[in-house]
Tab-separated table of C-alpha atoms in Angstrom:
chain	number	residue	atom	x	y	z
A	12	MET	CA	-20.744	24.633	-78.186
A	13	SER	CA	-18.733	24.530	-75.208
A	14	ARG	CA	-14.992	23.276	-75.563
A	15	ARG	CA	-12.858	21.207	-73.057
A	16	THR	CA	-9.177	21.671	-72.720
A	17	ASP	CA	-7.407	19.294	-70.068
A	18	HIS	CA	-10.751	18.935	-68.037
A	19	THR	CA	-11.328	22.822	-68.182
A	20	ASP	CA	-14.506	24.295	-70.142
A	21	THR	CA	-13.523	27.284	-71.670
A	22	THR	CA	-17.013	28.818	-72.355
A	23	SER	CA	-17.597	28.472	-68.742
A	24	LEU	CA	-14.214	29.613	-68.137
A	25	GLU	CA	-14.935	32.872	-70.502
A	26	ASN	CA	-18.023	33.303	-68.491
A	27	PHE	CA	-15.965	33.658	-65.073
A	28	LEU	CA	-13.517	35.570	-66.145
A	29	GLN	CA	-15.870	38.390	-68.459
A	30	PRO	CA	-17.088	40.181	-65.050
A	31	LEU	CA	-13.860	39.999	-63.565
A	32	VAL	CA	-12.155	41.940	-66.788
A	33	ALA	CA	-15.496	44.115	-67.005
A	34	GLN	CA	-14.706	45.670	-63.287
A	35	PHE	CA	-11.602	47.059	-64.706
A	36	GLY	CA	-13.105	48.627	-67.689
A	37	ALA	CA	-11.734	46.043	-70.068
A	38	ASP	CA	-12.969	43.540	-72.577
A	39	LEU	CA	-12.086	39.699	-72.465
A	40	GLU	CA	-10.846	39.287	-76.060
A	41	GLU	CA	-9.792	35.849	-75.733
A	42	THR	CA	-8.777	32.857	-73.732
A	43	ASP	CA	-6.802	29.853	-74.563
A	44	ILE	CA	-5.569	27.158	-72.767
A	45	VAL	CA	-1.984	25.263	-74.194
A	46	PRO	CA	-0.833	22.177	-72.424
A	47	VAL	CA	2.574	22.351	-72.043
A	48	GLY	CA	4.197	18.942	-70.472
A	49	LYS	CA	2.295	18.194	-67.371
A	50	ARG	CA	1.452	21.539	-66.954
A	51	ARG	CA	-1.241	24.237	-68.704
A	52	ILE	CA	-0.426	27.806	-69.823
A	53	LEU	CA	-3.800	30.203	-69.426
A	54	ARG	CA	-3.524	32.985	-71.618
A	55	VAL	CA	-6.285	36.023	-71.093
A	56	LEU	CA	-6.220	38.938	-74.084
A	57	ILE	CA	-7.776	41.891	-72.608
A	58	ASP	CA	-8.277	45.115	-74.246
A	59	ARG	CA	-10.350	48.705	-73.694
A	60	ASP	CA	-10.565	51.891	-75.812
A	61	GLY	CA	-7.769	53.858	-75.268
A	62	GLY	CA	-5.436	50.664	-74.655
A	63	ILE	CA	-4.478	48.792	-71.649
A	64	THR	CA	-1.052	49.517	-69.631
A	65	LEU	CA	1.175	47.376	-67.760
A	66	ASP	CA	-0.690	48.505	-64.652
A	67	ASP	CA	-4.129	47.445	-65.922
A	68	VAL	CA	-2.645	43.655	-66.753
A	69	ALA	CA	-1.110	43.697	-63.320
A	70	ASP	CA	-4.533	44.534	-61.629
A	71	VAL	CA	-6.348	42.245	-63.694
A	72	THR	CA	-3.919	39.108	-63.512
A	73	ARG	CA	-4.092	39.489	-59.622
A	74	ALA	CA	-8.067	39.440	-59.754
A	75	ILE	CA	-8.000	36.675	-62.196
A	76	SER	CA	-5.580	34.721	-60.174
A	77	LYS	CA	-6.909	35.556	-56.827
A	78	ALA	CA	-10.471	34.329	-58.193
A	79	LEU	CA	-9.211	31.118	-59.710
A	80	ASP	CA	-7.422	30.061	-56.560
A	81	GLU	CA	-10.909	30.863	-54.657
A	82	ASP	CA	-12.986	28.258	-57.289
A	83	ASP	CA	-10.826	25.393	-57.644
A	84	LYS	CA	-13.233	23.516	-59.521
A	85	LEU	CA	-12.746	25.785	-62.775
A	86	MET	CA	-9.561	25.023	-63.745
A	87	GLY	CA	-9.230	21.556	-62.068
A	88	ALA	CA	-6.152	20.008	-60.295
A	89	SER	CA	-3.450	20.278	-63.341
A	90	ALA	CA	-1.192	23.036	-62.496
A	91	TYR	CA	-1.459	26.148	-64.814
A	92	THR	CA	0.456	29.181	-65.338
A	93	LEU	CA	-1.568	32.547	-66.162
A	94	GLU	CA	-0.740	34.566	-68.483
A	95	VAL	CA	-2.730	38.121	-69.213
A	96	SER	CA	-2.035	40.564	-71.693
A	97	SER	CA	-3.166	42.307	-74.667
A	98	PRO	CA	-3.782	41.960	-78.336
A	99	GLY	CA	-0.760	42.438	-80.514
A	100	VAL	CA	-1.343	44.884	-83.598
A	101	ASP	CA	-1.422	41.805	-85.925
A	102	ARG	CA	-4.713	40.736	-84.423
A	103	PRO	CA	-7.149	40.423	-86.968
A	104	LEU	CA	-10.422	43.056	-87.002
A	105	THR	CA	-13.059	40.715	-86.145
A	106	LEU	CA	-15.970	43.011	-83.887
A	107	PRO	CA	-16.949	46.907	-84.588
A	108	ARG	CA	-14.957	47.672	-80.881
A	109	HIS	CA	-11.563	46.359	-82.696
A	110	TRP	CA	-12.490	48.748	-85.729
A	111	ARG	CA	-13.175	51.535	-83.460
A	112	ARG	CA	-10.048	51.279	-81.264
A	113	ASN	CA	-8.093	51.565	-84.463
A	114	ILE	CA	-9.549	54.914	-86.018
A	115	THR	CA	-6.633	56.534	-88.138
A	116	ARG	CA	-4.403	53.452	-88.387
A	117	LEU	CA	-4.014	51.815	-92.142
A	118	VAL	CA	-5.597	48.110	-92.260
A	119	ALA	CA	-5.217	45.633	-95.390
A	120	VAL	CA	-9.134	44.447	-95.948
A	121	THR	CA	-10.484	41.286	-97.959
A	122	LEU	CA	-13.619	41.438	-98.984
A	123	THR	CA	-15.725	38.181	-99.227
A	124	ASN	CA	-15.700	38.877	-102.786
A	125	GLY	CA	-12.136	38.459	-103.014
A	126	GLN	CA	-11.309	42.516	-103.685
A	127	LYS	CA	-8.393	44.112	-101.666
A	128	VAL	CA	-8.907	47.148	-100.188
A	129	THR	CA	-6.329	49.332	-98.207
A	130	GLY	CA	-7.012	52.124	-96.821
A	131	ARG	CA	-7.193	54.250	-93.184
A	132	ILE	CA	-10.176	53.932	-90.803
A	133	LYS	CA	-11.468	57.316	-90.616
A	134	THR	CA	-14.675	56.289	-88.738
A	135	ALA	CA	-16.420	52.790	-87.344
A	136	SER	CA	-19.983	52.411	-86.177
A	137	ASP	CA	-21.799	48.933	-85.367
A	138	GLU	CA	-22.185	48.071	-88.488
A	139	ALA	CA	-19.431	49.375	-91.045
A	140	ALA	CA	-16.389	51.705	-90.665
A	141	GLU	CA	-15.475	54.383	-93.048
A	142	LEU	CA	-11.839	54.054	-94.912
A	143	ASP	CA	-9.927	56.692	-96.641
A	144	VAL	CA	-8.594	54.995	-100.078
A	145	LYS	CA	-6.060	57.597	-101.590
A	146	GLY	CA	-8.004	60.022	-100.614
A	147	LYS	CA	-11.768	58.863	-101.284
A	148	LEU	CA	-14.135	57.939	-98.389
A	149	ARG	CA	-15.335	54.152	-98.642
A	150	SER	CA	-17.435	52.515	-96.679
A	151	VAL	CA	-16.703	48.810	-95.790
A	152	ALA	CA	-20.103	46.616	-93.725
A	153	TYR	CA	-18.488	44.424	-91.672
A	154	GLY	CA	-20.368	41.377	-93.054
A	155	ASP	CA	-18.487	42.000	-96.519
A	156	VAL	CA	-14.988	41.837	-94.776
A	157	GLU	CA	-13.810	38.261	-94.656
A	158	LYS	CA	-10.326	39.234	-93.024
A	159	ALA	CA	-8.841	42.549	-91.947
A	160	LYS	CA	-5.640	43.399	-90.450
A	161	VAL	CA	-4.045	46.695	-88.864
A	162	GLN	CA	-0.859	47.589	-91.112
A	163	ILE	CA	2.348	48.227	-89.349
A	164	GLU	CA	3.501	51.542	-90.327
A	165	PHE	CA	7.381	52.053	-90.049
A	166	ASN	CA	7.497	55.505	-91.844
A	167	ARG	CA	4.798	56.953	-89.846
A	168	PRO	CA	6.273	58.980	-87.025
A	169	ALA	CA	4.459	58.015	-83.324
A	170	GLY	CA	1.573	59.917	-82.487
A	171	ASN	CA	0.780	61.017	-86.182
A	172	ASP	CA	-2.771	60.778	-85.988
A	173	ASP	CA	-3.912	63.786	-87.485
A	174	GLU	CA	-6.167	64.069	-90.506
A	175	GLU	CA	-3.619	64.662	-92.923
A	176	ALA	CA	-1.825	61.838	-92.577
A	177	PRO	CA	-1.724	59.993	-96.428
A	178	ALA	CA	-4.229	57.330	-96.430
A	179	ASP	CA	-1.561	54.882	-98.677
A	180	GLY	CA	1.036	55.319	-95.861
A	181	THR	CA	3.015	56.832	-97.930
A	182	VAL	CA	5.142	60.020	-96.528
A	183	GLU	CA	5.720	63.183	-97.965
A	184	GLU	CA	9.420	64.863	-98.004
A	185	ASN	CA	9.963	68.195	-97.713
């Protein structure tokens, strides 16, 4: 079912933008059109394995801007501002690629049965992720996940993605 936002069909917009973003080796994660007075803001979130750089955002922004300028029907006649960025760390993990991109990160998971699990992602397939929960491996099928988010770890040094990091997010003192 397509939605319309101020005369713009977001499904058509996503279908239009997806191949543009893919040319840069990235995935179109989300589009959103927000009315702001007489203008609109078109927000486009992109991501890829290994992350997105500022140069990537600039390249994709230029390509989207040029393509939308050439197709004046898609966004309609109303003025808009284009914002392209990558999703924040607080984005819910809803697709297998989100889990894969966060291997080694600590996640809090609420299962459909109400159980809560916190563990570090060890592996991620198309069907499930394997978490290290207090030193024990636990498989979590995506179909059993109601909600999952990466936990921000202030006590984890940058780049510390080694296998010896404690699964519960604690830091060992020497």
